[in-house]
PDB file of C-alpha atoms in Angstrom:
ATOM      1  CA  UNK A   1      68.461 154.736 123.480  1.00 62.00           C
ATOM      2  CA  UNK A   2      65.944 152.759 121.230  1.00 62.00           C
ATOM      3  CA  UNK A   3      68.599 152.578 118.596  1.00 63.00           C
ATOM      4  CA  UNK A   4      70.769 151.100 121.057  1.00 54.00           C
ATOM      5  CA  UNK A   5      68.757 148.460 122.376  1.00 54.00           C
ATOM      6  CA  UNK A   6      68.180 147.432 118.433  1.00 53.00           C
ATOM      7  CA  UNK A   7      71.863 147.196 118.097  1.00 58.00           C
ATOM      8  CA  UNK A   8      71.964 145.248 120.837  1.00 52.00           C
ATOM      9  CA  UNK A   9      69.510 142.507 120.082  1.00 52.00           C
ATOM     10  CA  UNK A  10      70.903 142.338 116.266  1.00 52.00           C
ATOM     11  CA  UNK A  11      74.404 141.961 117.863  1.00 54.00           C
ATOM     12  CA  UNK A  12      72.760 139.319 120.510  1.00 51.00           C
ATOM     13  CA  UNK A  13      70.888 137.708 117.332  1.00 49.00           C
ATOM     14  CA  UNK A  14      74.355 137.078 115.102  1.00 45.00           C
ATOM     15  CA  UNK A  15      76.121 136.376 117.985  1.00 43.00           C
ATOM     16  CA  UNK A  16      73.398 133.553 119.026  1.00 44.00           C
ATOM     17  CA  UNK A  17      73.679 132.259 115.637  1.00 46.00           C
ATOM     18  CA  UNK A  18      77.559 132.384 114.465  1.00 45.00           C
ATOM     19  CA  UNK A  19      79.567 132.640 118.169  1.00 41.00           C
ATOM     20  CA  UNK A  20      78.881 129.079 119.540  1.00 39.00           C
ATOM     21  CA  UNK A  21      80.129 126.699 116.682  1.00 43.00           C
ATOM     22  CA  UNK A  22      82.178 123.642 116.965  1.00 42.00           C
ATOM     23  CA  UNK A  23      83.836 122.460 114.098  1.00 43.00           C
ATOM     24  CA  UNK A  24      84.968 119.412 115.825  1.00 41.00           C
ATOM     25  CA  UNK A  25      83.391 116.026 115.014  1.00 39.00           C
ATOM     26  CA  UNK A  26      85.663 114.450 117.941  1.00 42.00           C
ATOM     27  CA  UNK A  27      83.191 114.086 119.779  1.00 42.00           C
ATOM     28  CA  UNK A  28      80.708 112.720 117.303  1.00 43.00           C
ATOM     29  CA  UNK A  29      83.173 109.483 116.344  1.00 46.00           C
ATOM     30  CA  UNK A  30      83.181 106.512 117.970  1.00 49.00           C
ATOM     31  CA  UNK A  31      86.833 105.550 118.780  1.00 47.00           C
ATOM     32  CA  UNK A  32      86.038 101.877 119.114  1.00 53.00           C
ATOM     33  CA  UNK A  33      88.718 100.310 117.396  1.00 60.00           C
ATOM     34  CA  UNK A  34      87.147  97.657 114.464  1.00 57.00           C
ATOM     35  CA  UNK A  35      88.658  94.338 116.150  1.00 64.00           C
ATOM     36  CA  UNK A  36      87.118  95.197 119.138  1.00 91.00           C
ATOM     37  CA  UNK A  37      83.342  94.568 117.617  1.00 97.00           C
ATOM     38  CA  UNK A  38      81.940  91.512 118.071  1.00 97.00           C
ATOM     39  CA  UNK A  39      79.046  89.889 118.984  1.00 98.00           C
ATOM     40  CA  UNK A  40      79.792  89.287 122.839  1.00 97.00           C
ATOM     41  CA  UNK A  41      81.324  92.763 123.331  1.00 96.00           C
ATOM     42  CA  UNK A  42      78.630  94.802 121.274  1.00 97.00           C
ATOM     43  CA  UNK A  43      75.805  93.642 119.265  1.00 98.00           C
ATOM     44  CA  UNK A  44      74.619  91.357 122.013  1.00 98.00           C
ATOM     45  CA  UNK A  45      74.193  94.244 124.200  1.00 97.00           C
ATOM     46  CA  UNK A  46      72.241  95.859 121.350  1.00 97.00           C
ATOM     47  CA  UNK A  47      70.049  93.677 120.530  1.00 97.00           C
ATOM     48  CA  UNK A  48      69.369  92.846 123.920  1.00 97.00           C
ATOM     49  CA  UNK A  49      68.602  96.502 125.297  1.00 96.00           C
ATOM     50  CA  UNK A  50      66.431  97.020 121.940  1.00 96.00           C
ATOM     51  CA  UNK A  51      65.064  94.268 120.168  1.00 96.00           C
ATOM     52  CA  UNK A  52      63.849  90.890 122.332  1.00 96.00           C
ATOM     53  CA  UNK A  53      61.022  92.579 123.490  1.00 94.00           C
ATOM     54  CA  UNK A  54      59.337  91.168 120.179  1.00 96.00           C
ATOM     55  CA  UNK A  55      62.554  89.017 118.904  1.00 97.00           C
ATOM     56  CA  UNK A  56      62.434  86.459 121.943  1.00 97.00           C
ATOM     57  CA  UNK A  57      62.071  82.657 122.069  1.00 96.00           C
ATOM     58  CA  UNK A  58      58.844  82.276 120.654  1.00 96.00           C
ATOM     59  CA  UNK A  59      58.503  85.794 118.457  1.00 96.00           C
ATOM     60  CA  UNK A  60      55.857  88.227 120.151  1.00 95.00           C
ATOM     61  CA  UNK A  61      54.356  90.757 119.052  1.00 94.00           C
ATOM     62  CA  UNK A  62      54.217  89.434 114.801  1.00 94.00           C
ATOM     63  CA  UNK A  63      58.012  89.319 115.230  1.00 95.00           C
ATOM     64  CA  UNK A  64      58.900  87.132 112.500  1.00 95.00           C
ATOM     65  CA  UNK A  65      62.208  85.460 113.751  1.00 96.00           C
ATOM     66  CA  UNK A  66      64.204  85.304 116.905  1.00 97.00           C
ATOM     67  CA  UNK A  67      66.910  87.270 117.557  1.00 98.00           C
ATOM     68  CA  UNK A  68      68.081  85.701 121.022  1.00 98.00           C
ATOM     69  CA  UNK A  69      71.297  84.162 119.742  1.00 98.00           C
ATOM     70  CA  UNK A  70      74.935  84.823 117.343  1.00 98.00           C
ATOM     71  CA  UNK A  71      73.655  82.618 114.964  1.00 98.00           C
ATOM     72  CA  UNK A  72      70.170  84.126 114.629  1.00 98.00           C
ATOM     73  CA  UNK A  73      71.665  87.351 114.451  1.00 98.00           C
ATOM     74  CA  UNK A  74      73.889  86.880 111.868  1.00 98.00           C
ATOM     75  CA  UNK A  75      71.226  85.235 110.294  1.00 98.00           C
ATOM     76  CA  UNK A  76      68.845  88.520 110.068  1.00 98.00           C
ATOM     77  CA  UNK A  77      71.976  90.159 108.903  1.00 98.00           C
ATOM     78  CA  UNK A  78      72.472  88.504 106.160  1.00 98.00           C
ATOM     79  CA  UNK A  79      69.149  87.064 104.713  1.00 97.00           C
ATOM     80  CA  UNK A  80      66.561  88.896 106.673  1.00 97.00           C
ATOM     81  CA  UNK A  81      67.587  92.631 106.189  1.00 96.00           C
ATOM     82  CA  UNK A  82      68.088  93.357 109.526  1.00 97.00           C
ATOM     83  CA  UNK A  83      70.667  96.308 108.719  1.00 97.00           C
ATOM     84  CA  UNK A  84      68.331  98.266 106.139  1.00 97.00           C
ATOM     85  CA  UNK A  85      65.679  97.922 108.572  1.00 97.00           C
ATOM     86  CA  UNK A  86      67.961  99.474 111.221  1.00 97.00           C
ATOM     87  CA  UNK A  87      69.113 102.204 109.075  1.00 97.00           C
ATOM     88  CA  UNK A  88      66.040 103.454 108.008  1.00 97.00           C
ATOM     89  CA  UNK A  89      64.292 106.907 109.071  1.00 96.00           C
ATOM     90  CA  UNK A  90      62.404 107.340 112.187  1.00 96.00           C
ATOM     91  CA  UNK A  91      58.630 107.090 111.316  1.00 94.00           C
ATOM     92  CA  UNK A  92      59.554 104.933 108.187  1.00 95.00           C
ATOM     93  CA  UNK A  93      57.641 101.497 107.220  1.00 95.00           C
ATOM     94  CA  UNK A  94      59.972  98.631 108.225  1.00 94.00           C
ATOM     95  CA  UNK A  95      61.795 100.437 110.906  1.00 96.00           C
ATOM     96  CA  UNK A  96      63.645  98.829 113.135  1.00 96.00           C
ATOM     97  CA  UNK A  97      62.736  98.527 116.706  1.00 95.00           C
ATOM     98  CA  UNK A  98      58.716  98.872 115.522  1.00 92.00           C
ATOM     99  CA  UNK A  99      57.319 101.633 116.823  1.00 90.00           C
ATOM    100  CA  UNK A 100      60.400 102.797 118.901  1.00 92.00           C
ATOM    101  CA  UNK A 101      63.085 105.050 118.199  1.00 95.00           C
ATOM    102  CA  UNK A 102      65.587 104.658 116.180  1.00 97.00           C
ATOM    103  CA  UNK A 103      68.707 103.656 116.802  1.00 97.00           C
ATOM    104  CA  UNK A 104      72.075 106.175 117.226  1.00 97.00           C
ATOM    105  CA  UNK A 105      73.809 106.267 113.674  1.00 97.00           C
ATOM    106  CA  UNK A 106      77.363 105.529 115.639  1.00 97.00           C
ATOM    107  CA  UNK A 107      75.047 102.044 117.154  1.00 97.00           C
ATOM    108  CA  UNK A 108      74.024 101.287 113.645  1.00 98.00           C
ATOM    109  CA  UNK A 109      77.388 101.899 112.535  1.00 98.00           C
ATOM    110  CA  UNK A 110      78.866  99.194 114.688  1.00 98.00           C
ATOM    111  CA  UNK A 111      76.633  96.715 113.396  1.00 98.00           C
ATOM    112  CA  UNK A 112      77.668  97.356 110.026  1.00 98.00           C
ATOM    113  CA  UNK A 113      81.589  97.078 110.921  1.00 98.00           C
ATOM    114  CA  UNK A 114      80.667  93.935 112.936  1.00 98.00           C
ATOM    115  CA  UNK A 115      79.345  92.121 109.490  1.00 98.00           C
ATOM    116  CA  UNK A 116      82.124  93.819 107.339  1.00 97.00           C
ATOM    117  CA  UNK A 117      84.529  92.211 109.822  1.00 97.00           C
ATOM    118  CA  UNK A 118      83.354  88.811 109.189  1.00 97.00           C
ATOM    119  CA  UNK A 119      80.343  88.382 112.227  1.00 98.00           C
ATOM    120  CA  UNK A 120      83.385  87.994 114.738  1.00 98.00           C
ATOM    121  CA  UNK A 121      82.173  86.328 118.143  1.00 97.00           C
TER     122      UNK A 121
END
């Protein structure tokens, strides 16, 4: 009987371990087609949900700049850093939204397609 119930929980074990993969990354892609980033339909959202709680009109919290419009935006894209500072690990100096969490990579992701396409509005 022991030797059975030790078969068991090795089987159980392997099982746990090996029987509920999922190849697919399907679900882990964000089907957003490229043209449909922009500003209005996604960053805006973005940086309004995560990032005016110190990047408001004035700055709070030793925010250096505002982040409350396109142009501003664009702006800390492109001469601030905005994008590494997004990107970087959880915990890590610079991270961006201070002392939050991290954004999701497929979030972060549309940012960077937004700028690659241009900034579109």
């Amino acid at each position: 009987m022991k030797r059975f119930a030790y078969t068991f929980l090795l089987a159980s074990f392997v099982l746990s371990q090996y029987g509920c993969t999922n190849d697919s990354t399907s679900d882990l892609i964000d089907n957003t087609a490229a043209g449909d980033i922009t500003y209005t339909n996604t960053v805006k959202g973005v940086v309004e949900n995560n990032c005016l709680f110190c990047h408001t009109s004035p700055p709070q919290n030793g925010a250096p700049m505002q982040l409350t419009t396109y142009t501003d935006v664009k702006n800390a894209v492109m001469t601030r850093g905005l994008l590494d500072r997004i990107s970087r690990a959880q915990g890590s100096a610079g991270m961006m939204p201070n002392g939050g969490t991290r954004l999701p990579q497929a979030t972060i992701d549309k940012i960077f397609q937004w700028a690659q396409n241009g900034f579109p509005e």
